[in-house]
Amino acid sequence: MKILENHTLESSEFVEETFAFWYTDDNHIRSPFPDYIQARLKIDATEKFYTWVNNLKPEAKDEMNDEIIAEKFEEIIFEAALPLISTEDERISILYPFLPRVGDELADEEKKASIIADRIIKKDEDTNFLHLTCINKETGEKWETSFELPA
C-alpha cells in the first residue's frame, strides 16, 4: 500500500490533505489546533506516523485499508498535539474538538443569547462533565451549565 511508504507522492498527499482538513476552519469544523503549534505538530505527528508504519509487520501492512490508516494518523496527530499546547482550554479543544468553545454563543433556558466565558472538565466518580460558565449578552448575568462528555 503506497500510502504506508515513506516519501511517496501518495503518502505526501495523504499527509497534506489530512493537515489541511484539520488546520482549516470551515462551516462545520473548526481547527482544534492553535496556530502556534501547527508547524511543530505537523513534523512531530508525521514522524510518529512513519515510525508506526515502519514498525508494522508485513502481514499487518497487508491488512491495512485507507480507513484504518486515516484513523491511526488522526489519533497520532491528536496525541502529538497535547504536549505542545499551553492552556487547559486548548487541551479541551483537542480532546473534544466538536464541543462548544470559549467565545461561542449559547442560548440559556429562556432562549436568550449568552457567550461562553469559561469551560473546564469536572469529574464526578467515573464520569467527566464539561462545565461551562456563560454570560448573558443582554444582562451580563453569569450562569453555569454542565453536560456529560463522551467516553
PDB file of C-alpha atoms in Angstrom:
ATOM      1  CA  MET A   1       0.000   0.000   0.000  1.00  0.00           C
ATOM      2  CA  LYS A   2       1.733   3.146  -1.257  1.00  0.00           C
ATOM      3  CA  ILE A   3       0.308   5.433   1.422  1.00  0.00           C
ATOM      4  CA  LEU A   4       2.287   3.491   4.009  1.00  0.00           C
ATOM      5  CA  GLU A   5       5.583   4.031   2.232  1.00  0.00           C
ATOM      6  CA  ASN A   6       7.557   6.998   3.492  1.00  0.00           C
ATOM      7  CA  HIS A   7       8.262   9.764   0.976  1.00  0.00           C
ATOM      8  CA  THR A   8       5.924   8.595  -1.776  1.00  0.00           C
ATOM      9  CA  LEU A   9       3.665  11.008  -3.626  1.00  0.00           C
ATOM     10  CA  GLU A  10       0.606   9.219  -2.240  1.00  0.00           C
ATOM     11  CA  SER A  11       1.814   9.446   1.345  1.00  0.00           C
ATOM     12  CA  SER A  12       2.729  13.123   0.934  1.00  0.00           C
ATOM     13  CA  GLU A  13      -0.704  13.924  -0.483  1.00  0.00           C
ATOM     14  CA  PHE A  14      -2.342  11.943   2.327  1.00  0.00           C
ATOM     15  CA  VAL A  15      -0.392  13.865   4.989  1.00  0.00           C
ATOM     16  CA  GLU A  16      -1.037  17.247   3.351  1.00  0.00           C
ATOM     17  CA  GLU A  17      -4.758  16.579   2.894  1.00  0.00           C
ATOM     18  CA  THR A  18      -5.148  15.427   6.484  1.00  0.00           C
ATOM     19  CA  PHE A  19      -3.457  18.522   7.896  1.00  0.00           C
ATOM     20  CA  ALA A  20      -5.355  20.791   5.508  1.00  0.00           C
ATOM     21  CA  PHE A  21      -8.592  19.277   6.805  1.00  0.00           C
ATOM     22  CA  TRP A  22      -7.717  19.768  10.484  1.00  0.00           C
ATOM     23  CA  TYR A  23      -5.986  23.140  10.125  1.00  0.00           C
ATOM     24  CA  THR A  24      -8.645  24.847   8.005  1.00  0.00           C
ATOM     25  CA  ASP A  25     -11.769  26.220   9.624  1.00  0.00           C
ATOM     26  CA  ASP A  26     -14.874  25.732   7.536  1.00  0.00           C
ATOM     27  CA  ASN A  27     -18.593  25.906   8.228  1.00  0.00           C
ATOM     28  CA  HIS A  28     -18.917  22.731  10.266  1.00  0.00           C
ATOM     29  CA  ILE A  29     -15.421  22.002  11.618  1.00  0.00           C
ATOM     30  CA  ARG A  30     -13.096  24.358  13.448  1.00  0.00           C
ATOM     31  CA  SER A  31      -9.477  23.506  13.917  1.00  0.00           C
ATOM     32  CA  PRO A  32      -8.782  22.405  17.483  1.00  0.00           C
ATOM     33  CA  PHE A  33      -5.072  23.117  16.976  1.00  0.00           C
ATOM     34  CA  PRO A  34      -3.804  26.612  17.850  1.00  0.00           C
ATOM     35  CA  ASP A  35      -1.747  28.303  15.138  1.00  0.00           C
ATOM     36  CA  TYR A  36       1.381  28.375  17.278  1.00  0.00           C
ATOM     37  CA  ILE A  37       1.652  24.540  17.383  1.00  0.00           C
ATOM     38  CA  GLN A  38       0.687  23.702  13.807  1.00  0.00           C
ATOM     39  CA  ALA A  39       4.150  23.664  12.198  1.00  0.00           C
ATOM     40  CA  ARG A  40       5.712  21.610  15.021  1.00  0.00           C
ATOM     41  CA  LEU A  41       2.682  19.313  15.199  1.00  0.00           C
ATOM     42  CA  LYS A  42       2.915  18.516  11.506  1.00  0.00           C
ATOM     43  CA  ILE A  43       6.553  17.473  11.894  1.00  0.00           C
ATOM     44  CA  ASP A  44       6.053  15.509  15.115  1.00  0.00           C
ATOM     45  CA  ALA A  45       2.900  13.695  14.022  1.00  0.00           C
ATOM     46  CA  THR A  46       4.296  12.810  10.604  1.00  0.00           C
ATOM     47  CA  GLU A  47       7.460  11.391  12.177  1.00  0.00           C
ATOM     48  CA  LYS A  48       5.419   9.366  14.691  1.00  0.00           C
ATOM     49  CA  PHE A  49       3.148   8.102  11.930  1.00  0.00           C
ATOM     50  CA  TYR A  50       6.055   6.878   9.820  1.00  0.00           C
ATOM     51  CA  THR A  51       7.653   5.288  12.891  1.00  0.00           C
ATOM     52  CA  TRP A  52       4.385   3.442  13.465  1.00  0.00           C
ATOM     53  CA  VAL A  53       4.264   2.414   9.794  1.00  0.00           C
ATOM     54  CA  ASN A  54       7.869   1.224   9.778  1.00  0.00           C
ATOM     55  CA  ASN A  55       7.266  -0.923  12.850  1.00  0.00           C
ATOM     56  CA  LEU A  56       4.282  -2.745  11.354  1.00  0.00           C
ATOM     57  CA  LYS A  57       4.827  -6.353  10.480  1.00  0.00           C
ATOM     58  CA  PRO A  58       4.452  -7.065   6.731  1.00  0.00           C
ATOM     59  CA  GLU A  59       1.295  -9.094   7.322  1.00  0.00           C
ATOM     60  CA  ALA A  60      -0.224  -6.185   9.288  1.00  0.00           C
ATOM     61  CA  LYS A  61       0.530  -3.805   6.402  1.00  0.00           C
ATOM     62  CA  ASP A  62      -1.329  -6.166   4.085  1.00  0.00           C
ATOM     63  CA  GLU A  63      -4.419  -5.920   6.309  1.00  0.00           C
ATOM     64  CA  MET A  64      -4.434  -2.101   6.347  1.00  0.00           C
ATOM     65  CA  ASN A  65      -7.050  -0.154   4.451  1.00  0.00           C
ATOM     66  CA  ASP A  66      -7.449   3.586   3.888  1.00  0.00           C
ATOM     67  CA  GLU A  67      -9.939   3.980   6.745  1.00  0.00           C
ATOM     68  CA  ILE A  68      -7.694   2.289   9.324  1.00  0.00           C
ATOM     69  CA  ILE A  69      -4.681   4.300   8.156  1.00  0.00           C
ATOM     70  CA  ALA A  70      -6.578   7.602   8.285  1.00  0.00           C
ATOM     71  CA  GLU A  71      -7.946   6.861  11.773  1.00  0.00           C
ATOM     72  CA  LYS A  72      -4.494   5.946  13.083  1.00  0.00           C
ATOM     73  CA  PHE A  73      -2.919   9.074  11.598  1.00  0.00           C
ATOM     74  CA  GLU A  74      -5.590  11.298  13.160  1.00  0.00           C
ATOM     75  CA  GLU A  75      -5.114   9.523  16.500  1.00  0.00           C
ATOM     76  CA  ILE A  76      -1.374  10.227  16.285  1.00  0.00           C
ATOM     77  CA  ILE A  77      -1.997  13.899  15.387  1.00  0.00           C
ATOM     78  CA  PHE A  78      -4.255  14.431  18.398  1.00  0.00           C
ATOM     79  CA  GLU A  79      -1.872  12.620  20.770  1.00  0.00           C
ATOM     80  CA  ALA A  80       1.126  14.573  19.458  1.00  0.00           C
ATOM     81  CA  ALA A  81      -0.696  17.885  19.957  1.00  0.00           C
ATOM     82  CA  LEU A  82      -1.265  17.524  23.695  1.00  0.00           C
ATOM     83  CA  PRO A  83       2.346  18.098  24.826  1.00  0.00           C
ATOM     84  CA  LEU A  84       2.613  21.163  22.561  1.00  0.00           C
ATOM     85  CA  ILE A  85      -0.245  23.227  23.981  1.00  0.00           C
ATOM     86  CA  SER A  86      -0.062  25.658  26.861  1.00  0.00           C
ATOM     87  CA  THR A  87      -3.588  26.011  28.300  1.00  0.00           C
ATOM     88  CA  GLU A  88      -6.269  23.764  29.714  1.00  0.00           C
ATOM     89  CA  ASP A  89      -8.796  25.270  27.308  1.00  0.00           C
ATOM     90  CA  GLU A  90      -6.624  24.254  24.341  1.00  0.00           C
ATOM     91  CA  ARG A  91      -6.418  20.751  25.826  1.00  0.00           C
ATOM     92  CA  ILE A  92     -10.221  20.580  25.957  1.00  0.00           C
ATOM     93  CA  SER A  93     -10.427  21.643  22.289  1.00  0.00           C
ATOM     94  CA  ILE A  94      -8.046  18.876  21.286  1.00  0.00           C
ATOM     95  CA  LEU A  95      -9.742  16.212  23.395  1.00  0.00           C
ATOM     96  CA  TYR A  96     -13.243  17.273  22.294  1.00  0.00           C
ATOM     97  CA  PRO A  97     -12.856  19.189  19.012  1.00  0.00           C
ATOM     98  CA  PHE A  98     -16.562  19.394  18.212  1.00  0.00           C
ATOM     99  CA  LEU A  99     -17.801  20.828  21.520  1.00  0.00           C
ATOM    100  CA  PRO A 100     -18.593  24.494  22.210  1.00  0.00           C
ATOM    101  CA  ARG A 101     -15.627  26.750  22.937  1.00  0.00           C
ATOM    102  CA  VAL A 102     -14.936  29.923  24.884  1.00  0.00           C
ATOM    103  CA  GLY A 103     -16.414  32.813  22.907  1.00  0.00           C
ATOM    104  CA  ASP A 104     -19.151  30.705  21.315  1.00  0.00           C
ATOM    105  CA  GLU A 105     -22.739  31.818  21.602  1.00  0.00           C
ATOM    106  CA  LEU A 106     -25.149  29.644  23.572  1.00  0.00           C
ATOM    107  CA  ALA A 107     -28.812  30.106  24.463  1.00  0.00           C
ATOM    108  CA  ASP A 108     -29.920  29.889  28.074  1.00  0.00           C
ATOM    109  CA  GLU A 109     -33.117  28.186  29.269  1.00  0.00           C
ATOM    110  CA  GLU A 110     -35.138  31.232  28.202  1.00  0.00           C
ATOM    111  CA  LYS A 111     -33.552  31.164  24.706  1.00  0.00           C
ATOM    112  CA  LYS A 112     -31.585  34.351  25.393  1.00  0.00           C
ATOM    113  CA  ALA A 113     -28.136  34.598  23.855  1.00  0.00           C
ATOM    114  CA  SER A 114     -25.096  34.160  26.052  1.00  0.00           C
ATOM    115  CA  ILE A 115     -21.375  33.892  25.430  1.00  0.00           C
ATOM    116  CA  ILE A 116     -19.297  31.044  26.849  1.00  0.00           C
ATOM    117  CA  ALA A 117     -16.778  32.732  29.144  1.00  0.00           C
ATOM    118  CA  ASP A 118     -15.024  29.690  30.584  1.00  0.00           C
ATOM    119  CA  ARG A 119     -15.065  25.919  30.419  1.00  0.00           C
ATOM    120  CA  ILE A 120     -13.461  23.201  32.484  1.00  0.00           C
ATOM    121  CA  ILE A 121     -13.711  19.447  32.755  1.00  0.00           C
ATOM    122  CA  LYS A 122     -15.066  18.198  36.055  1.00  0.00           C
ATOM    123  CA  LYS A 123     -15.079  14.579  37.143  1.00  0.00           C
ATOM    124  CA  ASP A 124     -17.930  13.026  39.132  1.00  0.00           C
ATOM    125  CA  GLU A 125     -16.954   9.488  40.094  1.00  0.00           C
ATOM    126  CA  ASP A 126     -16.238   7.808  36.731  1.00  0.00           C
ATOM    127  CA  THR A 127     -17.975  10.396  34.544  1.00  0.00           C
ATOM    128  CA  ASN A 128     -16.458  13.531  33.035  1.00  0.00           C
ATOM    129  CA  PHE A 129     -18.541  16.644  32.528  1.00  0.00           C
ATOM    130  CA  LEU A 130     -17.856  19.812  30.566  1.00  0.00           C
ATOM    131  CA  HIS A 131     -18.727  22.688  32.878  1.00  0.00           C
ATOM    132  CA  LEU A 132     -19.493  25.981  31.116  1.00  0.00           C
ATOM    133  CA  THR A 133     -19.661  29.454  32.600  1.00  0.00           C
ATOM    134  CA  CYS A 134     -21.723  31.743  30.379  1.00  0.00           C
ATOM    135  CA  ILE A 135     -22.570  35.441  30.360  1.00  0.00           C
ATOM    136  CA  ASN A 136     -25.969  36.657  29.178  1.00  0.00           C
ATOM    137  CA  LYS A 137     -25.393  39.135  26.328  1.00  0.00           C
ATOM    138  CA  GLU A 138     -28.281  41.393  27.391  1.00  0.00           C
ATOM    139  CA  THR A 139     -27.929  41.455  31.167  1.00  0.00           C
ATOM    140  CA  GLY A 140     -24.303  40.480  31.742  1.00  0.00           C
ATOM    141  CA  GLU A 141     -25.535  37.926  34.262  1.00  0.00           C
ATOM    142  CA  LYS A 142     -23.402  34.794  34.696  1.00  0.00           C
ATOM    143  CA  TRP A 143     -24.899  31.341  34.619  1.00  0.00           C
ATOM    144  CA  GLU A 144     -23.488  27.832  34.514  1.00  0.00           C
ATOM    145  CA  THR A 145     -24.315  24.527  32.963  1.00  0.00           C
ATOM    146  CA  SER A 146     -22.680  21.129  32.607  1.00  0.00           C
ATOM    147  CA  PHE A 147     -23.089  18.145  30.349  1.00  0.00           C
ATOM    148  CA  GLU A 148     -21.639  14.677  30.255  1.00  0.00           C
ATOM    149  CA  LEU A 149     -18.683  14.156  27.962  1.00  0.00           C
ATOM    150  CA  PRO A 150     -18.400  11.172  25.648  1.00  0.00           C
ATOM    151  CA  ALA A 151     -16.159   8.401  26.954  1.00  0.00           C
TER     152      ALA A 151
END
